[in-house]
Amino acid sequence: MSSDIDIFPLQDWLPTGGKPLVIAGPCSAESEMQLLRTAREIATIPAVKVFRAGIWKPRTRPGEFEGVGEEGLRWLEEVKKQTGLLTAVEVAKPAHVELALKHNVDILWLGARTVVNPFNVQEIADAIKGHDVPVMVKNPLNPDVKLWLGAIERIHAVGIRKIIAIHRGFHYFEKSPFRNAPMWEIPIELKSILLSVPIIIDPSHICGQRDLLQPVAQKALDLEMDGLIIESHFDPGHALTDAAQQITPKELEELLGKLVSRRKSGNIDFQNKLESLRTEIDKLDGELLQILGKRMEIIDEIGLYKKENDITILQMKRWAGIIRDRLSIGTHLGLGEGFLKKLLNVIHKESLQRQTDIFMQADRKKTKV
Ligand code: PEP
Ligand code: MN
């Protein structure tokens, strides 16, 4: 997979004094009064640097509130004038880019529904080309790190060097308290590929309801994410979109006040202890891999033996016995049943694959002879 890209450090173009970046504002701009009142209240919270508002809303069905359009951009200019906050808007079409830039929007973002489609992303990237405007890229609806990465690369390829990734969770069909499952492993994977791209978390769209926002925002900081984007409305109960997940500016201030920022590293005793625990982990991982390697060698031997004796690879009875036995041992050792099942399945799949390869190799040899 592709490696890191050259972008400007966040602190160089959007300084937050080393603190997490906080972006807040309503899901949608609804009226001049709603926007200005919300913005004035948000502007009293020093941590908030950027005001967000959706001007064009991607709605599932026609006839729902689809945003106020260009008029809202004029209100946002007023927000900037009155509060000094920077402004951020979602762009889903080249025409949106043109209008947002005409009205001096400071930061553009690509929404989750746009990022799923590389054609749309490319069209937007082409419209942005030649402008010095920061761009935030939300993750796509589906948990596909490559689509997210690809969208960031398309924006980067047209010369944008002020880029932020936004993690807003993923569509997930199993039951979950979240509107969009956080699947933290995906933003962590993105971070490991694009080391220099800051990632901020969107607890509002992950949670879908305000009660869950605090722990998700805290988790973001605990995972060393670079900031938060949170939906805030002066009267969330009457919001035209995403009413259940928005909070008042006062609630936002309380939420931010309760966040604990943990230190990235501790004193020397802490470091030494951590180092010695990590050394132990390194040693155990080495042993685990050696044991797995040995197990696979024996699997190969079994494969050959089965082939020589014309016995089928998959022996369901044996496999069911293994699962029963290993689950019992593993759970007694304090390992979770779900984890054990997943682990045993991965090992079994690899074992079957190796035996299949051995069968195929032996068949090929036979036909050559
Ligand atoms: C939004 O930020 O209001 C929005 C529509 O988000 P997403 O693209 O993450 O669904
Ligand atoms: Mn929203």
Coordinates of C-alpha atoms and ligand atoms in Angstrom, one line a residue:
M1 CA 0.0 0.0 0.0
S2 CA 1.2 3.5 -0.7
S3 CA 3.2 5.3 1.9
D4 CA 3.1 8.7 3.6
I5 CA 2.4 11.9 1.7
D6 CA 4.0 15.3 2.2
I7 CA 1.6 17.7 3.9
F8 CA 1.9 20.7 6.1
P9 CA 1.7 20.0 9.9
L10 CA -1.6 21.1 11.3
Q11 CA 0.0 23.4 13.9
D12 CA 1.6 25.4 11.1
W13 CA -1.7 26.4 9.5
L14 CA -4.3 25.9 12.2
P15 CA -2.5 26.4 15.6
T16 CA -4.3 25.1 18.6
G17 CA -1.4 25.5 21.1
G18 CA -0.7 21.8 21.0
K19 CA -4.2 21.0 22.2
P20 CA -6.7 18.9 20.1
L21 CA -8.4 20.8 17.3
V22 CA -12.1 21.4 18.0
I23 CA -14.6 22.1 15.2
A24 CA -18.2 22.6 16.1
G25 CA -21.4 23.9 14.6
P26 CA -24.8 22.7 13.5
C27 CA -25.4 19.8 11.2
S28 CA -27.2 22.2 8.9
A29 CA -27.5 25.9 8.4
E30 CA -31.2 26.5 8.8
S31 CA -31.7 30.2 9.1
E32 CA -29.6 33.3 9.7
M33 CA -30.8 33.6 13.2
Q34 CA -30.1 29.9 14.0
L35 CA -26.6 30.1 12.5
L36 CA -25.6 33.4 14.2
R37 CA -27.0 32.5 17.6
T38 CA -25.3 29.1 17.6
A39 CA -22.0 30.6 16.4
R40 CA -22.0 33.4 19.0
E41 CA -22.5 30.9 21.8
I42 CA -19.9 28.5 20.4
A43 CA -17.4 31.4 20.0
T44 CA -17.3 31.8 23.8
I45 CA -15.6 28.4 24.1
P46 CA -11.9 29.1 23.6
A47 CA -11.1 25.5 22.4
V48 CA -13.3 25.8 19.3
K49 CA -11.4 27.2 16.4
V50 CA -13.7 26.3 13.4
F51 CA -17.4 26.6 12.9
R52 CA -19.0 23.9 10.7
A53 CA -22.4 24.0 9.0
G54 CA -23.9 21.9 6.2
I55 CA -25.2 24.1 3.4
W56 CA -26.1 21.3 1.0
K57 CA -27.4 18.2 2.8
P58 CA -27.2 14.7 1.3
R59 CA -30.6 13.2 2.2
T60 CA -31.6 9.6 1.8
R61 CA -35.0 10.6 0.4
P62 CA -36.2 13.5 -1.7
G63 CA -38.5 16.0 0.0
E64 CA -36.5 16.1 3.2
F65 CA -34.7 19.3 4.2
E66 CA -31.8 19.5 1.6
G67 CA -30.1 22.5 3.0
V68 CA -30.5 26.2 2.4
G69 CA -27.9 26.5 -0.4
E70 CA -26.0 29.7 -1.4
E71 CA -27.9 31.9 1.0
G72 CA -26.3 30.0 3.9
L73 CA -22.9 30.9 2.7
R74 CA -23.7 34.6 3.1
W75 CA -24.8 33.9 6.7
L76 CA -21.5 32.1 7.2
E77 CA -19.6 35.1 6.0
E78 CA -21.5 37.1 8.7
V79 CA -20.5 34.4 11.3
K80 CA -16.9 34.9 10.4
K81 CA -17.2 38.7 10.7
Q82 CA -19.0 38.6 14.0
T83 CA -17.1 35.8 15.8
G84 CA -13.7 35.5 14.1
L85 CA -14.2 31.7 13.8
L86 CA -13.0 30.0 10.7
T87 CA -15.8 28.3 8.7
A88 CA -16.1 24.8 7.2
V89 CA -18.6 23.5 4.7
E90 CA -19.3 20.1 3.0
V91 CA -18.8 20.2 -0.8
A92 CA -20.3 17.3 -2.8
K93 CA -20.1 18.8 -6.4
P94 CA -17.7 21.1 -8.3
A95 CA -20.4 23.8 -8.2
H96 CA -20.4 23.7 -4.4
V97 CA -16.6 24.2 -4.4
E98 CA -17.0 27.2 -6.6
L99 CA -19.7 28.8 -4.5
A100 CA -18.0 28.0 -1.2
L101 CA -14.8 29.7 -2.4
K102 CA -16.7 32.6 -3.8
H103 CA -18.1 33.2 -0.3
N104 CA -14.7 32.8 1.4
V105 CA -15.3 29.6 3.3
D106 CA -12.0 28.7 5.0
I107 CA -12.1 24.9 5.0
L108 CA -13.9 22.4 2.7
W109 CA -14.9 18.9 3.5
L110 CA -15.9 15.8 1.6
G111 CA -18.7 13.8 3.2
A112 CA -18.9 10.1 3.7
R113 CA -21.4 9.6 0.8
T114 CA -19.0 11.4 -1.6
V115 CA -15.9 9.6 -0.6
V116 CA -17.4 6.2 -1.6
N117 CA -17.3 7.4 -5.2
P118 CA -13.9 8.0 -6.7
F119 CA -15.5 9.8 -9.8
N120 CA -17.1 12.4 -7.5
V121 CA -14.0 12.8 -5.5
Q122 CA -11.9 13.4 -8.6
E123 CA -14.4 16.0 -9.9
I124 CA -14.2 17.8 -6.6
A125 CA -10.5 17.6 -6.5
D126 CA -10.3 19.0 -10.1
A127 CA -12.5 21.9 -9.0
I128 CA -10.3 22.6 -6.0
K129 CA -7.1 22.5 -8.0
G130 CA -5.2 25.8 -8.0
H131 CA -6.8 27.0 -4.8
D132 CA -5.0 27.2 -1.5
V133 CA -7.8 25.8 0.7
P134 CA -7.6 23.2 3.4
V135 CA -9.6 20.1 2.8
M136 CA -11.0 17.6 5.2
V137 CA -11.8 14.1 4.0
K138 CA -14.4 12.0 5.9
N139 CA -14.1 8.2 5.8
P140 CA -16.4 6.5 3.3
L141 CA -19.7 4.9 4.5
N142 CA -18.3 1.4 4.2
P143 CA -15.2 0.2 6.2
D144 CA -12.7 0.4 3.3
V145 CA -9.5 2.1 4.3
K146 CA -8.3 2.1 0.6
L147 CA -11.2 4.3 -0.5
W148 CA -10.5 6.7 2.3
L149 CA -6.8 6.7 1.4
G150 CA -7.6 7.1 -2.3
A151 CA -9.8 10.2 -1.7
I152 CA -7.0 11.8 0.3
E153 CA -4.5 11.0 -2.4
R154 CA -6.7 12.5 -5.1
I155 CA -6.9 15.8 -3.0
H156 CA -3.2 15.7 -2.4
A157 CA -2.5 15.1 -6.1
V158 CA -4.1 18.4 -7.1
G159 CA -1.6 20.3 -4.9
I160 CA -3.5 20.5 -1.6
R161 CA -1.1 20.3 1.4
K162 CA -3.5 21.2 4.2
I163 CA -5.4 18.0 4.7
I164 CA -7.3 16.5 7.7
A165 CA -9.0 13.1 7.7
I166 CA -12.3 12.8 9.6
H167 CA -13.3 9.5 11.2
R168 CA -17.1 9.4 11.4
G169 CA -17.7 5.7 11.8
F170 CA -19.0 3.1 9.3
H171 CA -22.2 1.4 8.2
Y172 CA -22.5 -1.8 10.1
F173 CA -25.3 -4.3 9.9
E174 CA -24.9 -6.0 13.3
K175 CA -26.7 -4.5 16.3
S176 CA -24.7 -1.7 17.9
P177 CA -25.5 1.3 20.1
F178 CA -23.8 3.5 17.5
R179 CA -25.3 5.0 14.4
N180 CA -22.0 4.3 12.6
A181 CA -19.7 1.7 14.2
P182 CA -16.4 3.3 15.2
M183 CA -14.2 0.4 14.1
W184 CA -11.2 2.2 15.6
E185 CA -8.8 -0.2 13.8
I186 CA -9.6 1.5 10.5
P187 CA -8.5 5.1 11.4
I188 CA -5.5 3.5 13.2
E189 CA -4.6 1.7 10.0
L190 CA -5.0 5.0 8.0
K191 CA -2.6 6.6 10.5
S192 CA -0.1 3.9 10.1
I193 CA -0.1 4.4 6.3
L194 CA -0.3 8.2 6.3
L195 CA 1.8 9.1 9.3
S196 CA 1.6 12.9 8.7
V197 CA -2.1 13.3 8.0
P198 CA -4.0 14.4 11.2
I199 CA -7.2 12.6 12.0
I200 CA -10.0 14.1 13.9
I201 CA -13.0 12.2 15.2
D202 CA -16.7 13.0 14.6
P203 CA -18.4 11.6 17.7
S204 CA -21.8 13.1 16.5
H205 CA -22.1 10.9 13.4
I206 CA -20.5 7.9 15.2
C207 CA -23.0 8.0 18.1
G208 CA -26.2 9.3 16.5
Q209 CA -27.4 10.2 20.0
R210 CA -26.0 12.7 22.4
D211 CA -25.7 10.4 25.4
L212 CA -22.8 8.5 23.8
L213 CA -20.8 11.5 22.8
Q214 CA -18.6 11.9 25.9
P215 CA -17.0 8.4 26.0
V216 CA -16.4 8.4 22.2
A217 CA -14.7 11.9 22.4
Q218 CA -12.6 10.6 25.3
K219 CA -11.6 7.5 23.4
A220 CA -10.5 9.7 20.5
L221 CA -8.1 11.5 22.8
D222 CA -6.9 8.3 24.4
L223 CA -6.0 7.0 20.9
E224 CA -4.0 10.2 20.3
M225 CA -6.3 11.4 17.6
D226 CA -5.8 15.1 16.6
G227 CA -9.1 16.6 17.4
L228 CA -12.9 16.5 17.3
I229 CA -15.7 17.8 15.1
I230 CA -19.0 17.9 17.1
E231 CA -22.4 19.0 16.0
S232 CA -23.9 21.8 18.1
H233 CA -27.1 23.7 17.7
F234 CA -28.7 26.4 20.0
D235 CA -31.9 24.3 20.0
P236 CA -31.0 20.7 19.1
G237 CA -34.5 19.4 19.8
H238 CA -35.8 21.4 16.9
A239 CA -32.9 20.9 14.5
L240 CA -34.0 20.1 10.9
T241 CA -31.3 17.4 10.6
D242 CA -29.6 15.0 13.1
A243 CA -31.7 16.4 16.0
A244 CA -30.9 13.4 18.3
Q245 CA -27.1 13.8 18.1
Q246 CA -26.7 17.6 18.4
I247 CA -25.9 19.3 21.7
T248 CA -26.2 22.9 22.8
P249 CA -23.0 25.1 22.9
K250 CA -23.3 24.9 26.7
E251 CA -23.4 21.1 26.7
L252 CA -20.5 21.2 24.2
E253 CA -18.5 23.3 26.7
E254 CA -19.2 20.8 29.5
L255 CA -18.3 17.9 27.3
L256 CA -15.0 19.5 26.4
G257 CA -14.3 20.4 30.0
K258 CA -14.7 16.8 31.2
L259 CA -12.2 15.4 28.7
V260 CA -9.0 14.1 30.3
S261 CA -5.9 14.5 28.2
R262 CA -3.5 11.8 29.2
R263 CA 0.2 12.2 28.9
K264 CA 1.9 10.6 25.9
S265 CA 4.8 9.5 28.0
G266 CA 5.5 9.4 31.8
N267 CA 8.6 9.8 34.0
I268 CA 11.7 7.6 33.8
D269 CA 10.4 4.9 36.2
F270 CA 7.3 4.6 34.1
Q271 CA 9.3 4.4 30.9
N272 CA 11.6 1.7 32.3
K273 CA 8.8 -0.4 33.5
L274 CA 7.0 0.0 30.2
E275 CA 10.1 -0.9 28.3
S276 CA 10.6 -4.1 30.3
L277 CA 7.0 -5.1 29.8
R278 CA 7.3 -4.4 26.1
T279 CA 10.5 -6.5 25.9
E280 CA 8.5 -9.4 27.5
I281 CA 5.8 -8.9 24.8
D282 CA 8.4 -9.0 22.1
K283 CA 9.8 -12.2 23.4
L284 CA 6.4 -13.8 23.8
D285 CA 5.4 -12.8 20.2
G286 CA 8.6 -14.4 19.0
E287 CA 7.7 -17.6 20.8
L288 CA 4.1 -17.5 19.5
L289 CA 5.4 -17.2 15.9
Q290 CA 7.9 -20.1 16.4
I291 CA 5.1 -22.3 17.7
L292 CA 2.8 -21.4 14.9
G293 CA 5.6 -22.1 12.4
K294 CA 6.2 -25.5 14.0
R295 CA 2.4 -26.2 13.9
M296 CA 2.3 -25.4 10.2
E297 CA 5.3 -27.7 9.5
I298 CA 3.3 -30.6 11.1
I299 CA 0.2 -29.6 9.1
D300 CA 2.3 -29.9 5.9
E301 CA 3.4 -33.4 7.0
I302 CA -0.2 -34.4 7.7
G303 CA -1.2 -33.0 4.3
L304 CA 1.4 -35.1 2.5
Y305 CA 0.4 -38.2 4.5
K306 CA -3.3 -37.6 3.7
K307 CA -2.4 -37.2 0.0
E308 CA -0.3 -40.4 -0.1
N309 CA -3.2 -42.3 1.5
D310 CA -6.0 -40.6 -0.5
I311 CA -7.8 -39.1 2.5
T312 CA -9.8 -35.9 2.3
I313 CA -8.3 -32.7 3.7
L314 CA -11.3 -31.4 5.7
Q315 CA -12.2 -33.7 8.6
M316 CA -15.2 -32.1 10.3
K317 CA -15.3 -34.4 13.3
R318 CA -11.7 -33.7 14.1
W319 CA -12.2 -30.0 13.7
A320 CA -15.3 -29.9 16.0
G321 CA -13.2 -31.7 18.6
I322 CA -10.4 -29.2 18.3
I323 CA -12.8 -26.3 18.8
R324 CA -14.4 -27.8 21.8
D325 CA -11.1 -28.7 23.4
R326 CA -9.2 -25.5 22.7
L327 CA -12.2 -23.3 23.8
S328 CA -12.2 -25.1 27.1
I329 CA -8.5 -24.7 27.6
G330 CA -8.5 -21.1 26.3
T331 CA -11.4 -19.9 28.4
H332 CA -9.8 -21.4 31.5
L333 CA -6.7 -19.3 30.7
G334 CA -8.9 -16.2 30.7
L335 CA -9.2 -15.8 26.9
G336 CA -12.5 -14.6 25.5
E337 CA -14.6 -17.1 23.6
G338 CA -15.2 -14.8 20.6
F339 CA -11.4 -14.1 20.4
L340 CA -10.6 -17.9 20.6
K341 CA -13.1 -18.7 17.9
K342 CA -11.7 -16.1 15.6
L343 CA -8.1 -17.2 16.3
L344 CA -8.9 -20.9 15.8
N345 CA -10.7 -20.2 12.5
V346 CA -7.8 -18.2 11.1
I347 CA -5.4 -21.0 12.0
H348 CA -7.7 -23.6 10.6
K349 CA -8.2 -21.7 7.3
E350 CA -4.4 -21.4 6.9
S351 CA -4.0 -25.1 7.7
L352 CA -6.5 -26.1 5.1
Q353 CA -4.9 -23.8 2.5
R354 CA -1.5 -25.3 3.1
Q355 CA -2.9 -28.8 2.7
T356 CA -4.7 -27.8 -0.5
D357 CA -1.5 -26.4 -1.9
I358 CA 0.3 -29.7 -1.0
F359 CA -2.4 -31.7 -2.8
M360 CA -2.1 -29.5 -5.8
Q361 CA 1.7 -29.7 -5.9
A362 CA 1.6 -33.5 -5.7
D363 CA -1.0 -33.7 -8.5
R364 CA 1.1 -31.4 -10.7
K365 CA 4.2 -33.6 -10.1
K366 CA 2.1 -36.7 -11.0
T367 CA 1.0 -35.2 -14.3
K368 CA 4.5 -34.2 -15.2
V369 CA 5.9 -37.8 -14.6
Ligands
PEP1 C1 -22.4 16.0 8.3 O1 -21.3 16.2 8.7 O2 -23.4 16.6 8.6 C2 -22.6 14.8 7.4 C3 -23.6 14.8 6.5 O3 -21.8 13.8 7.7 P1 -21.4 12.4 7.0 O4 -20.9 12.8 5.6 O5 -20.3 11.9 7.9 O6 -22.6 11.6 7.0
MN2 MN -25.1 15.7 10.6

